Short mmCIF file of C-alpha atoms and ligand atoms in Angstrom, two decimals:
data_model
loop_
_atom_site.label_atom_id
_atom_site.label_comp_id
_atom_site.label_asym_id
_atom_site.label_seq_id
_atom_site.Cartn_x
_atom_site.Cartn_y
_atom_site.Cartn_z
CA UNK A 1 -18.49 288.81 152.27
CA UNK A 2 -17.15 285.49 151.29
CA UNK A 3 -16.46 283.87 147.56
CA UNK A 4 -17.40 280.66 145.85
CA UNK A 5 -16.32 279.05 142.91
CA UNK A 6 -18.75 279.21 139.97
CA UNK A 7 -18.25 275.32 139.58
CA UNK A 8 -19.31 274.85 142.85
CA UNK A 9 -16.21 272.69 144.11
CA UNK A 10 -13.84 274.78 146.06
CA UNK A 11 -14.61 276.00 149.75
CA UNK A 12 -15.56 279.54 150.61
CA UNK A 13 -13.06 282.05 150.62
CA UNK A 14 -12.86 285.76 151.71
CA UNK A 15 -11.28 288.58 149.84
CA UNK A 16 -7.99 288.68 150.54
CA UNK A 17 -7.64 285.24 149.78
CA UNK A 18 -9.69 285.36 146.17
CA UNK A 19 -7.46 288.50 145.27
CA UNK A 20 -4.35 286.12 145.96
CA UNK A 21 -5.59 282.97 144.65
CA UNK A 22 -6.64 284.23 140.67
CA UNK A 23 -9.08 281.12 139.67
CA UNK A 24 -10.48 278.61 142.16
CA UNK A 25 -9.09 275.32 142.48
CA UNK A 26 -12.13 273.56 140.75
CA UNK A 27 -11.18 275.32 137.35
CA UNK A 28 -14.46 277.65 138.45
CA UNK A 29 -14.42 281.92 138.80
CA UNK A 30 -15.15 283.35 142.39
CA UNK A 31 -17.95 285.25 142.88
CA UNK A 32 -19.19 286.52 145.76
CA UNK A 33 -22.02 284.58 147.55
CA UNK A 34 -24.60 287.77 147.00
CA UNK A 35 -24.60 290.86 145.24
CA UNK A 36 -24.95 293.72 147.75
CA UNK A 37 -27.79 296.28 147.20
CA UNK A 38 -27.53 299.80 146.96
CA UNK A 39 -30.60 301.80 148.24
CA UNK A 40 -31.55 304.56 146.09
CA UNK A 41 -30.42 306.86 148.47
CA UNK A 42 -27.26 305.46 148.99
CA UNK A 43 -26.33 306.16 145.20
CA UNK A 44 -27.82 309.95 145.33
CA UNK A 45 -25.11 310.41 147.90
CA UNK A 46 -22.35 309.22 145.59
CA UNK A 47 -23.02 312.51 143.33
CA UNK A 48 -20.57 315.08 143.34
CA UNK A 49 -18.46 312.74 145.26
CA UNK A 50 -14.40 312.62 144.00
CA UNK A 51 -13.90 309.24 142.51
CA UNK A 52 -11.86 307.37 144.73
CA UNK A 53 -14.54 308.22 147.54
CA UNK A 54 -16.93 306.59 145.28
CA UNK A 55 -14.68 304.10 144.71
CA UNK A 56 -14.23 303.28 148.40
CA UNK A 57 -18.35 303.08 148.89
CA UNK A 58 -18.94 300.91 146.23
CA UNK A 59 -16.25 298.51 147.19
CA UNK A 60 -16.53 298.37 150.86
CA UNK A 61 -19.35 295.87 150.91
CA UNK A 62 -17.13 293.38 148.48
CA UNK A 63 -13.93 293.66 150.76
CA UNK A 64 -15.64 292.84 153.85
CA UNK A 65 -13.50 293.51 156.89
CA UNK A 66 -10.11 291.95 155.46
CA UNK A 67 -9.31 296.03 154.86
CA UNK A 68 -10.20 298.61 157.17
CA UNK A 69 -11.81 301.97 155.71
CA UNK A 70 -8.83 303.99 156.09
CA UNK A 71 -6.72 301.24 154.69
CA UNK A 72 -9.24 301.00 151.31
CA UNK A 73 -9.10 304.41 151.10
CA UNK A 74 -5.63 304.92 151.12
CA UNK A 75 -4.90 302.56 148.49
CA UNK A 76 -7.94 304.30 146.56
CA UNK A 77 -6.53 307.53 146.67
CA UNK A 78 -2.80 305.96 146.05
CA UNK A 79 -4.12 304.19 142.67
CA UNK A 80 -6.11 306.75 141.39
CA UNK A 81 -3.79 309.43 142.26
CA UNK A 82 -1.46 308.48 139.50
CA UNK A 83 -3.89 309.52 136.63
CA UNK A 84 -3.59 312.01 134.43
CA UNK A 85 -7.07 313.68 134.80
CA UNK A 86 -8.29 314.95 138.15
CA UNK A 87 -11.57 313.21 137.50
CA UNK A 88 -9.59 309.90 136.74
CA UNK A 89 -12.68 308.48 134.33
CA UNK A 90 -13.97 311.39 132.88
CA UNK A 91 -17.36 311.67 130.74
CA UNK A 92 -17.06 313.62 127.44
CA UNK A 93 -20.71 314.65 125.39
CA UNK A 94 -20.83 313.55 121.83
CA UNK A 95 -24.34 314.63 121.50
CA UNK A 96 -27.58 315.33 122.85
CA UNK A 97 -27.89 311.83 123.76
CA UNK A 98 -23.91 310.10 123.32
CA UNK A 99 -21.64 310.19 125.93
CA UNK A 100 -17.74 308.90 126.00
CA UNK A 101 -16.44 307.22 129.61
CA UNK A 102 -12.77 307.70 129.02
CA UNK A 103 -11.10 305.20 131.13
CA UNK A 104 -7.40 305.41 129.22
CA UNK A 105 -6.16 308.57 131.62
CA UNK A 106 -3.89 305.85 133.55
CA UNK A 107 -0.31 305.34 132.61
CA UNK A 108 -0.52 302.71 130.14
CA UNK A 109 -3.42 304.41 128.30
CA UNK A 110 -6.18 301.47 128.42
CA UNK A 111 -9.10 301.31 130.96
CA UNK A 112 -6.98 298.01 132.68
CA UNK A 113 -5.04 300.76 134.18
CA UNK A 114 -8.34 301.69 136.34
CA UNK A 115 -8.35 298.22 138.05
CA UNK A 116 -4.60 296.95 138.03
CA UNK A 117 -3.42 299.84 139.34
CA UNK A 118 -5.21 298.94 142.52
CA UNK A 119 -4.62 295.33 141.77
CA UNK A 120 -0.68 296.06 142.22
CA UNK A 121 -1.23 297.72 145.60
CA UNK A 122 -3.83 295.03 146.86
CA UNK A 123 -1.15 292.41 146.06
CA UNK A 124 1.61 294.22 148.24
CA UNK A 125 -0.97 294.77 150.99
CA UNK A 126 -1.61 291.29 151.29
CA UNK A 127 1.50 289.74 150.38
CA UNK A 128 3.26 291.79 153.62
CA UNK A 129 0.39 290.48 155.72
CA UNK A 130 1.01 286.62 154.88
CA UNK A 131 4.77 287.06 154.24
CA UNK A 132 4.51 285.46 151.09
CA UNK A 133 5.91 285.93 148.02
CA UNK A 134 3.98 285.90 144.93
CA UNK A 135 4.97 285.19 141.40
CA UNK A 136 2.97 286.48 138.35
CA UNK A 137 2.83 284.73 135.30
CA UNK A 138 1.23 286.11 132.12
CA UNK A 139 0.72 286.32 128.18
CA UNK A 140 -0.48 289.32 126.25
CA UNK A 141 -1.20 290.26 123.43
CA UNK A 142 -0.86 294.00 124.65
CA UNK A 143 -2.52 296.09 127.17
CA UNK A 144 -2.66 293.61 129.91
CA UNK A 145 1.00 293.03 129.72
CA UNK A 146 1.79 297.32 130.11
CA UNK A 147 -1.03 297.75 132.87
CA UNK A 148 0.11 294.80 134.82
CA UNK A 149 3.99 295.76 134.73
CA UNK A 150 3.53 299.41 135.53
CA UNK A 151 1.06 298.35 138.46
CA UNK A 152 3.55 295.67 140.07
CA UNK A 153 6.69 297.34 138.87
CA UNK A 154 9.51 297.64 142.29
CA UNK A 155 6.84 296.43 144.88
CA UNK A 156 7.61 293.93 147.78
CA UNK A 157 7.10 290.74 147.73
CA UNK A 158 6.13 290.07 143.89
CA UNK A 159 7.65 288.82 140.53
CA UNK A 160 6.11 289.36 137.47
CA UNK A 161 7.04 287.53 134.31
CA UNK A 162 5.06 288.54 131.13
CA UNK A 163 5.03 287.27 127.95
CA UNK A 164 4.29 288.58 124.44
CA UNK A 165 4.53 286.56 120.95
CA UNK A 166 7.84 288.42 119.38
CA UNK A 167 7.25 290.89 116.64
CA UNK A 168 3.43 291.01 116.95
CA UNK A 169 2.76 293.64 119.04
CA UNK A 170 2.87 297.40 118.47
CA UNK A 171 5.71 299.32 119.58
CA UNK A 172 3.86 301.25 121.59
CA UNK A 173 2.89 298.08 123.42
CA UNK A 174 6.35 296.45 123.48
CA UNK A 175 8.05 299.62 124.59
CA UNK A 176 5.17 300.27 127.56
CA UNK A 177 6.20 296.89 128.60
CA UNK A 178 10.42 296.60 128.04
CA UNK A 179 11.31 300.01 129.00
CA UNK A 180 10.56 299.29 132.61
CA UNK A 181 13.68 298.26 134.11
CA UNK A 182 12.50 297.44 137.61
CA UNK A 183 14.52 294.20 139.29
CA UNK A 184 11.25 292.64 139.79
CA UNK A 185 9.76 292.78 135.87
CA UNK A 186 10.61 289.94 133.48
CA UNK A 187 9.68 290.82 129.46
CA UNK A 188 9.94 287.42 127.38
CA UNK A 189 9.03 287.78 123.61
CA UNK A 190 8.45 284.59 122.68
CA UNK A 191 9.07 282.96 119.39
CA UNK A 192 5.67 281.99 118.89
CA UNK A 193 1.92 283.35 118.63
CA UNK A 194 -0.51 284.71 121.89
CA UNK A 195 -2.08 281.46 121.53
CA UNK A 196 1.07 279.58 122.12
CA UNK A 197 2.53 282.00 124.83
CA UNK A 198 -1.34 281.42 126.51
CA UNK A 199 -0.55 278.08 126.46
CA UNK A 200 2.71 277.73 128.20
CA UNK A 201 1.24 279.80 130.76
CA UNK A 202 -1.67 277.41 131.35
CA UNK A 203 0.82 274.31 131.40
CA UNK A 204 3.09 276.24 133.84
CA UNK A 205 -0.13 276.74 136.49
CA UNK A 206 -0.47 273.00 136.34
CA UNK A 207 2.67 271.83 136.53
CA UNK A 208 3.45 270.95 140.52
CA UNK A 209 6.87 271.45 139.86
CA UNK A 210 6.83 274.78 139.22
CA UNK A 211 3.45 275.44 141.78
CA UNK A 212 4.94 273.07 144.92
CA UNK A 213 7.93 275.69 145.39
CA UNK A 214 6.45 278.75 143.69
CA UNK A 215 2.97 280.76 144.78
CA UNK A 216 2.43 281.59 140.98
CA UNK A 217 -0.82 284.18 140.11
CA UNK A 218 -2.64 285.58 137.65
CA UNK A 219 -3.65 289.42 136.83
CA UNK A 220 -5.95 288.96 133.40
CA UNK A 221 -9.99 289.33 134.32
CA UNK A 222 -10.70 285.98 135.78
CA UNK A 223 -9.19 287.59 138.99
CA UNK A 224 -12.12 288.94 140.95
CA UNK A 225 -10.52 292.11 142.26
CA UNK A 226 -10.03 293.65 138.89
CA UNK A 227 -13.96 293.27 138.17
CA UNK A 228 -14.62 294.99 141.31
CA UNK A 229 -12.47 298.03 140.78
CA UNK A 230 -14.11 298.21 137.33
CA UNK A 231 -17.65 298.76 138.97
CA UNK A 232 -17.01 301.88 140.38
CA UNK A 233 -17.05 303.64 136.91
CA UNK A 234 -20.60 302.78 136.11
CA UNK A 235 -21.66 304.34 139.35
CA UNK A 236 -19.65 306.92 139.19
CA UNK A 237 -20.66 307.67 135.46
CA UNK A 238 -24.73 307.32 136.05
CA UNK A 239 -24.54 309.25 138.96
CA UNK A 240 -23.09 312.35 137.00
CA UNK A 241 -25.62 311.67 134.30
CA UNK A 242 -28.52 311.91 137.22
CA UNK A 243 -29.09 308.29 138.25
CA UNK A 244 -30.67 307.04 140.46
CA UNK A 245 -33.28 309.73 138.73
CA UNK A 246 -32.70 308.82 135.84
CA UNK A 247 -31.99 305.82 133.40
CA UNK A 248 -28.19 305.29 132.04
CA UNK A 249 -27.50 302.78 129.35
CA UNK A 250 -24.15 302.13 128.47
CA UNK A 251 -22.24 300.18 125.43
CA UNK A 252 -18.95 297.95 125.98
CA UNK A 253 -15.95 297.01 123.54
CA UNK A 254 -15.68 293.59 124.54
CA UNK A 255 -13.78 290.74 124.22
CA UNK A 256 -13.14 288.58 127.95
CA UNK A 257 -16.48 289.67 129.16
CA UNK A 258 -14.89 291.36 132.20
CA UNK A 259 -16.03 295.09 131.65
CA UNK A 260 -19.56 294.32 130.39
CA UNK A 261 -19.67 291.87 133.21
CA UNK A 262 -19.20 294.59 135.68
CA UNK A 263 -21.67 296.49 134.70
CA UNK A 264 -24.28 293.92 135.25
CA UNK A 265 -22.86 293.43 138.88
CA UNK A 266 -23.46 297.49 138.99
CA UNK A 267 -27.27 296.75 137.93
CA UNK A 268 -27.37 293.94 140.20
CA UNK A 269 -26.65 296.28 143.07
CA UNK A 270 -29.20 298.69 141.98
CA UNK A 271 -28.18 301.07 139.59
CA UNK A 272 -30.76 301.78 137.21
CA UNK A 273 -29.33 300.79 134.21
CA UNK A 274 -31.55 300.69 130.80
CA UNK A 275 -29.49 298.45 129.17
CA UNK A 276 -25.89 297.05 128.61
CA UNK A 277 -24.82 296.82 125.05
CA UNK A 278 -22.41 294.21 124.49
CA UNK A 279 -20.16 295.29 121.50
CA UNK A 280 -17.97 293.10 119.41
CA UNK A 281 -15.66 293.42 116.07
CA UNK A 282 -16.34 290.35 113.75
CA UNK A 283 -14.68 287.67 116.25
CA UNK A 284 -18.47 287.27 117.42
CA UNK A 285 -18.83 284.80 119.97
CA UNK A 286 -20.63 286.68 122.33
CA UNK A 287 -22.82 288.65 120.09
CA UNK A 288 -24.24 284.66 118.75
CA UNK A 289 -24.47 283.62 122.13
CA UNK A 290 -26.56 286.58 123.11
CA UNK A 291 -28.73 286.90 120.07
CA UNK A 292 -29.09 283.68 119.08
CA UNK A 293 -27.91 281.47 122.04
CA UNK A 294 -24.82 279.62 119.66
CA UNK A 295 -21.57 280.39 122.45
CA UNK A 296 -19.23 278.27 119.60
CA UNK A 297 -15.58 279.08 118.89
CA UNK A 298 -14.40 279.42 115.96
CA UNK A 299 -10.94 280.93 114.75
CA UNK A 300 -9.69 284.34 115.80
CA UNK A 301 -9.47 286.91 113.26
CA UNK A 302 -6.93 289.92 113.73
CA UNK A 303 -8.62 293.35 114.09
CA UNK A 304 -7.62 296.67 114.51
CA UNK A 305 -9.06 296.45 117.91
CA UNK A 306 -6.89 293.59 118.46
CA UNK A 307 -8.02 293.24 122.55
CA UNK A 308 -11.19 292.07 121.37
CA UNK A 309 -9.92 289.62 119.40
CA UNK A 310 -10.63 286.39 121.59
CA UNK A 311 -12.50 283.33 120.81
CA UNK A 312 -13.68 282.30 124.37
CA UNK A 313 -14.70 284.87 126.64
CA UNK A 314 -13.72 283.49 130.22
CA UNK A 315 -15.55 285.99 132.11
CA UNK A 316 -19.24 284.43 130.36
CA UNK A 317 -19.01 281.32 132.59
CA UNK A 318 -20.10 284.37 135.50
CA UNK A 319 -22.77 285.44 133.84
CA UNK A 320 -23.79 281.49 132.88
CA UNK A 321 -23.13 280.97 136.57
CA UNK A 322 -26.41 283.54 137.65
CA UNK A 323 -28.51 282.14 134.85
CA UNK A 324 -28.35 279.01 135.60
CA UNK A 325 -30.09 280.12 139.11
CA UNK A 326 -26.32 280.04 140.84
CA UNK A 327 -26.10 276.27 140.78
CA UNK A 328 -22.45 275.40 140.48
CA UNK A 329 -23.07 271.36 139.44
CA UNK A 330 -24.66 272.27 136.34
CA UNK A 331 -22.37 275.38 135.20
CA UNK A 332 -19.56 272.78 136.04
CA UNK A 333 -21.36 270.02 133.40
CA UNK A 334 -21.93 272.83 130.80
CA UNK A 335 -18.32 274.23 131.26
CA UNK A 336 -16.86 270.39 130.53
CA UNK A 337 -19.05 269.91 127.89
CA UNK A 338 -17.91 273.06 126.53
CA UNK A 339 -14.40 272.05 127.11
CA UNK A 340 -14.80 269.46 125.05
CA UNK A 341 -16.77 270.30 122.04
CA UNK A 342 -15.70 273.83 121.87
CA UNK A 343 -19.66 274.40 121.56
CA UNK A 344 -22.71 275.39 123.59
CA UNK A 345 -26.02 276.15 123.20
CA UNK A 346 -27.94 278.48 125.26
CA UNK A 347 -31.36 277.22 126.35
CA UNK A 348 -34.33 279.74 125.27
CA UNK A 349 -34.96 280.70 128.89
CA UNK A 350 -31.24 281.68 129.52
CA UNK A 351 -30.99 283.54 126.68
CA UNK A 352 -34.44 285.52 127.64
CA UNK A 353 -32.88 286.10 131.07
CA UNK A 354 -30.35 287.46 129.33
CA UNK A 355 -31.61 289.84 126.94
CA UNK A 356 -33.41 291.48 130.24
CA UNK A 357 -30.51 293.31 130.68
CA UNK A 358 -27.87 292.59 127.61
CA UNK A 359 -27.88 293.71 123.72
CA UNK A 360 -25.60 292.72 121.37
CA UNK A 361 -23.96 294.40 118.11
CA UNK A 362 -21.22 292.88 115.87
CA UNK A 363 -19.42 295.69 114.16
CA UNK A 364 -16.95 295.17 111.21
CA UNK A 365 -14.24 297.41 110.07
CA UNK A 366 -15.78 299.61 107.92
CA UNK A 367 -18.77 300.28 110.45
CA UNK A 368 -15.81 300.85 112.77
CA UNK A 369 -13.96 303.30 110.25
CA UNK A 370 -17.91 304.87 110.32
CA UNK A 371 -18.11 305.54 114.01
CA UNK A 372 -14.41 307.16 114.17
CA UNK A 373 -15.46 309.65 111.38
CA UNK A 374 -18.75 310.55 112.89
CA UNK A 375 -16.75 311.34 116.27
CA UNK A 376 -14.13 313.47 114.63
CA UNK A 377 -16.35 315.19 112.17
CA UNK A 378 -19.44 315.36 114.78
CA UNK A 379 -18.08 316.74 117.91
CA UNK A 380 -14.21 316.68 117.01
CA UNK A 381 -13.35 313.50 119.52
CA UNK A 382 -10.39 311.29 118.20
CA UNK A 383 -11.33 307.34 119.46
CA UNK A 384 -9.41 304.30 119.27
CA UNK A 385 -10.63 301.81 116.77
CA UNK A 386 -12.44 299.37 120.23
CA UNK A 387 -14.18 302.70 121.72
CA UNK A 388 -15.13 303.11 117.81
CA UNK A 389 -16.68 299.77 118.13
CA UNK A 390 -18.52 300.35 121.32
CA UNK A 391 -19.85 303.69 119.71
CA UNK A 392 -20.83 302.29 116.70
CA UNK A 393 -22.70 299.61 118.77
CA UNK A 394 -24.82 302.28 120.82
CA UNK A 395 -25.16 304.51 117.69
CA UNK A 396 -27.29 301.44 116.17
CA UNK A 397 -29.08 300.68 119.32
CA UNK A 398 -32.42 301.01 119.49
CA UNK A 399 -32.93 302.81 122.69
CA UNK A 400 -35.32 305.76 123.67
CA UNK A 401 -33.73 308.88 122.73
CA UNK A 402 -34.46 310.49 126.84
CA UNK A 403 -31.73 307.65 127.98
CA UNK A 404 -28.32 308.62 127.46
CA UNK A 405 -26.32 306.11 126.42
CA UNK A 406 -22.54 305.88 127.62
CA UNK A 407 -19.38 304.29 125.17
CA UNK A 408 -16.71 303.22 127.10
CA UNK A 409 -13.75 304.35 125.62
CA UNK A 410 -10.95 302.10 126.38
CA UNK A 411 -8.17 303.00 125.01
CA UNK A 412 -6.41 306.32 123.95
CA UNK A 413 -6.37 306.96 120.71
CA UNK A 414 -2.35 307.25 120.82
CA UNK A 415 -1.76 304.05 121.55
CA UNK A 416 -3.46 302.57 117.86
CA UNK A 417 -2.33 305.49 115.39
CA UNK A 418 -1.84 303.75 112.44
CA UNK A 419 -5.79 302.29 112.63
CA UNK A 420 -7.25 305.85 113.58
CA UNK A 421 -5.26 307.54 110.95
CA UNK A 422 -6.23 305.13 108.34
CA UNK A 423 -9.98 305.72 109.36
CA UNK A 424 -9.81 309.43 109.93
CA UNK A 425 -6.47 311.01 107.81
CA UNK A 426 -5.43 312.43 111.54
CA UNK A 427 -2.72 310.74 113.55
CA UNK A 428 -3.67 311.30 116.85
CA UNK A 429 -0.49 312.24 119.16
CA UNK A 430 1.08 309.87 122.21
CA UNK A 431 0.16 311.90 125.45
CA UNK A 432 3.23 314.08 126.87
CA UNK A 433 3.29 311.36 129.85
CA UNK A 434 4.36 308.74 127.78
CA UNK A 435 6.18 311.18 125.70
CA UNK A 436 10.25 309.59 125.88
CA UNK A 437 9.31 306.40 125.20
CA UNK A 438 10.71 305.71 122.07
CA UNK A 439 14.26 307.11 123.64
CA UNK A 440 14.48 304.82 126.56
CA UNK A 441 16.14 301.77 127.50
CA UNK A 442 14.49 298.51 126.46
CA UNK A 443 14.87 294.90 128.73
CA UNK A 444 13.72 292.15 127.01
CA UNK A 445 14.83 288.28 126.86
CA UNK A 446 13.92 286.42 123.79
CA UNK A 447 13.31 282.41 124.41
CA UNK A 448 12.38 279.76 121.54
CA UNK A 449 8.87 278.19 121.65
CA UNK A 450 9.86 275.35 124.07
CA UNK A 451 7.86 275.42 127.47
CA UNK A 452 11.15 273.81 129.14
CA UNK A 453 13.25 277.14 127.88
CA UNK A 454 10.21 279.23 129.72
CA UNK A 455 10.22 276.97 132.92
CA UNK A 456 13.61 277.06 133.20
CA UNK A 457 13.62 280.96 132.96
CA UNK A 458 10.86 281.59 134.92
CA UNK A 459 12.16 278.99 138.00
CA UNK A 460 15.85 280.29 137.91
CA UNK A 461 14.28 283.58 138.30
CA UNK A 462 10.89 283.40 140.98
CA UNK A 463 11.19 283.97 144.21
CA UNK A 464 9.67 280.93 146.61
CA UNK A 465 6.59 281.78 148.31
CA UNK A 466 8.23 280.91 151.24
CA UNK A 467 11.37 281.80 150.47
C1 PLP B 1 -9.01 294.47 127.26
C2 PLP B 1 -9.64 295.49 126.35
C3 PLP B 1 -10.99 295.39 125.91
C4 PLP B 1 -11.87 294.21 126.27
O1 PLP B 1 -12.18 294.16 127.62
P1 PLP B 1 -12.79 292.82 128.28
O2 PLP B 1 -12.88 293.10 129.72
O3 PLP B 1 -11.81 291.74 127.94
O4 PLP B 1 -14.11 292.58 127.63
C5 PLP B 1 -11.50 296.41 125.14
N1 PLP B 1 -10.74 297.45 124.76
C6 PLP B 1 -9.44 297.59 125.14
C7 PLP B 1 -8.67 298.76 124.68
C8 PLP B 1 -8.84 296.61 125.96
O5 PLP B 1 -7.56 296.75 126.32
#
């Protein structure tokens, strides 16, 4: 299986170097060169199947031969090991035809656990192999930031320096991130906003000075091997519900287009899937693009479901990539023009190809406050205020009542208290494996909003690749 850009200007690369390399050198997303198919009987064997077995069928094909089976299955069963429910993404019934995918039993509580956890151990695999040394580089505005230090935390060969605008993050999400005193994990809070730490990050991946000495990478969603991780739950979902016999639709919280997007790789390969129903709070952009074909950005407004507050979604230019019939010269002419105007208008027979597979629902805070009551007070299930989104989204779908319908539910409930207690009177409790968090240790370095204070920190710190 080899790569390509999706701007069509970087050579052909296999897995372990995509995994490695974060975004192609043309400014383009890898994706592979096909999707590999599934036969029908090939998914009725994944049923009853534990999930990192499932896991380790659905990813083989993407891998290629840069692992060996043993080797992918080991690091399956090492990633997935570490949650906290035997059936690592469990399903939970709302109703005769709702369904919850919980995908926050990982440590940090949000489904990015499910594919940086692997992520972490793919890195080290690799990195031994090449004897390189790799250096992470990253803003947050939360979850990524806790999934990506717990997965890299004390292995070989990497460096991970995160950042996260000071004071505007739960503490929840700070303490996930500082209290993990590994030699290898750098916390900055940065006097600044996410937009601003975003942008010192982007500066510091093109600046040669830092990139000549230093292999830097990146672990948010443009990085192919956390898509593919994430496409294992879709199977591994339908094929409790009955697929390939049956239909499964499902309904994503989104904001970077990353999970929705790997759910149309999982219908791509064959899984029957009805529909996918892309949900978003009122920062919209995806929601116009797919029901009206306007993909314009406009100004972020804070949410309680504040990972789905994003005014690009990088992950789109994928899904742009396939409808424009996989030609890399013209998504590289849209994605400039883009770059430039901020704007982009989807032709009508894009958006049709689109809306073969993809709905859309924009869902504002009161129909979120809506969708956490009806959990609670329907089948007593406490969601976070993005599942509440996604459920709210499939709740308003119109969709024949014999296909059940599957929320993804992203995050524990735990982690955004104050937003489910405000909805539902209940404050839902922090899980007992996070439980001493508020009594441990915190490491954190606070710099001033000056990219030189962040270059200097971050080179006096890295490792060389070769080094
Ligand atoms: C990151 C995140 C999302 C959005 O996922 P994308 O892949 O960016 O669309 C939704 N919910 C939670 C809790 C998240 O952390």
């Amino acid at each position: 299986m080899e790569y390509i850009s999706t701007r069509g200007g970087s050579a052909p690369l296999n897995f372990e170097q995509v995994t490695l390399a974060g975004l192609a050198g043309d400014g383009g997303l890898y994706v592979p060169t096909e999707w590999p198919k599934f036969s029908q009987d090939q998914i009725a064997d994944l049923a009853g199947l534990p999930y990192a077995e499932v896991a380790l069928r659905v990813m083989k094909p993407f891998v290629g031969d840069t692992l060996v089976e043993d080797e992918l299955r080991e690091l399956c069963q090492q990633a997935y090991g570490r949650f906290a429910h035997a059936a690592v993404t469990p399903l939970a019934q709302l109703d005769g035809q709702h369904w919850l995918l919980e995908l926050f039993h990982g440590p940090t509580l949000a489904f990015k656990d499910v594919a940086l956890q692997l992520l972490g151990l793919l890195f080290e695999k690799f990195l031994a192999r090449q004897d390189k040394h790799l250096t992470v580089v990253g803003a947050t505005s939360g979850d990524t930031g806790s999934a990506a230090i717990d997965a890299l935390a004390g292995r070989e060969k990497v460096d991970i320096f995160m950042l996260h605008p000071d004071g505007r993050i739960s503490d929840v999400q700070r303490r996930q991130m500082t209290t993990v005193l590994a030699p290898n994990v750098h916390n900055i809070a940065l006097d600044g906003s996410f937009d601003d730490a975003q942008a010192m990050v982007k500066r510091m991946f093109a600046d040669t000075e830092v990139t000549d000495r230093f292999a830097i990478s990146a672990v948010n969603s443009i990085n192919w091997a956390r898509l593919m991780a994430q496409i294992v739950y879709y199977f591994y979902a339908a094929s409790q519900l009955g697929s390939p016999a049956r239909k499964v639709a499902f309904s994503v919280p989104t904001g970077n287009f990353g999970d929705v997007f790997a759910g149309y790789v999982a219908a791509q390969m064959g899984l029957p899937v009805e529909r996918l129903i892309v949900a978003t709070n009122v920062n919209d952009i995806l929601h116009r693009a797919l029901s009206a074909g306007d993909y314009s950005a406009g100004t972020v407004t804070p949410t309680a479901a504040p990972s789905m507050d994003i005014q690009v979604s990088s992950n789109f230019e994928r899904l742009l990539f396939d409808l424009e019939g996989r030609d890399g010269a013209k998504t590289a002419a849209r994605m400039a023009a883009f770059d430039q105007t901020r704007k982009m208008a989807l032709p009508p027979e894009m958006q049709a190809a689109a809306r073969d597979i993809f709905t859309s629902h924009r869902v504002d805070a009161n129909d979120m406050s809506l969708a956490m009551r009806w959990a609670h007070e329907e089948s007593a299930q406490v969601i976070d205020p993005h599942t509440a989104i996604g459920l709210s989204a499939a709740r308003n779908a119109d969709i024949d009542p014999s296909v059940p319908i599957v929320t993804l539910a992203t995050a524990h409930p735990g982690k955004f208290r104050e937003a489910v207690e405000r909805a539902t009177g209940f404050r839902p409790a922090l899980p007992r494996r996070v439980g001493d968090l508020f009594d441990r240790e915190e490491a954190c370095d606070k710099l001033p909003g000056s990219y030189d204070a962040v270059k200097d920190y971050v080179t006096a710190r890295a490792t060389p690749a070769h080094g």
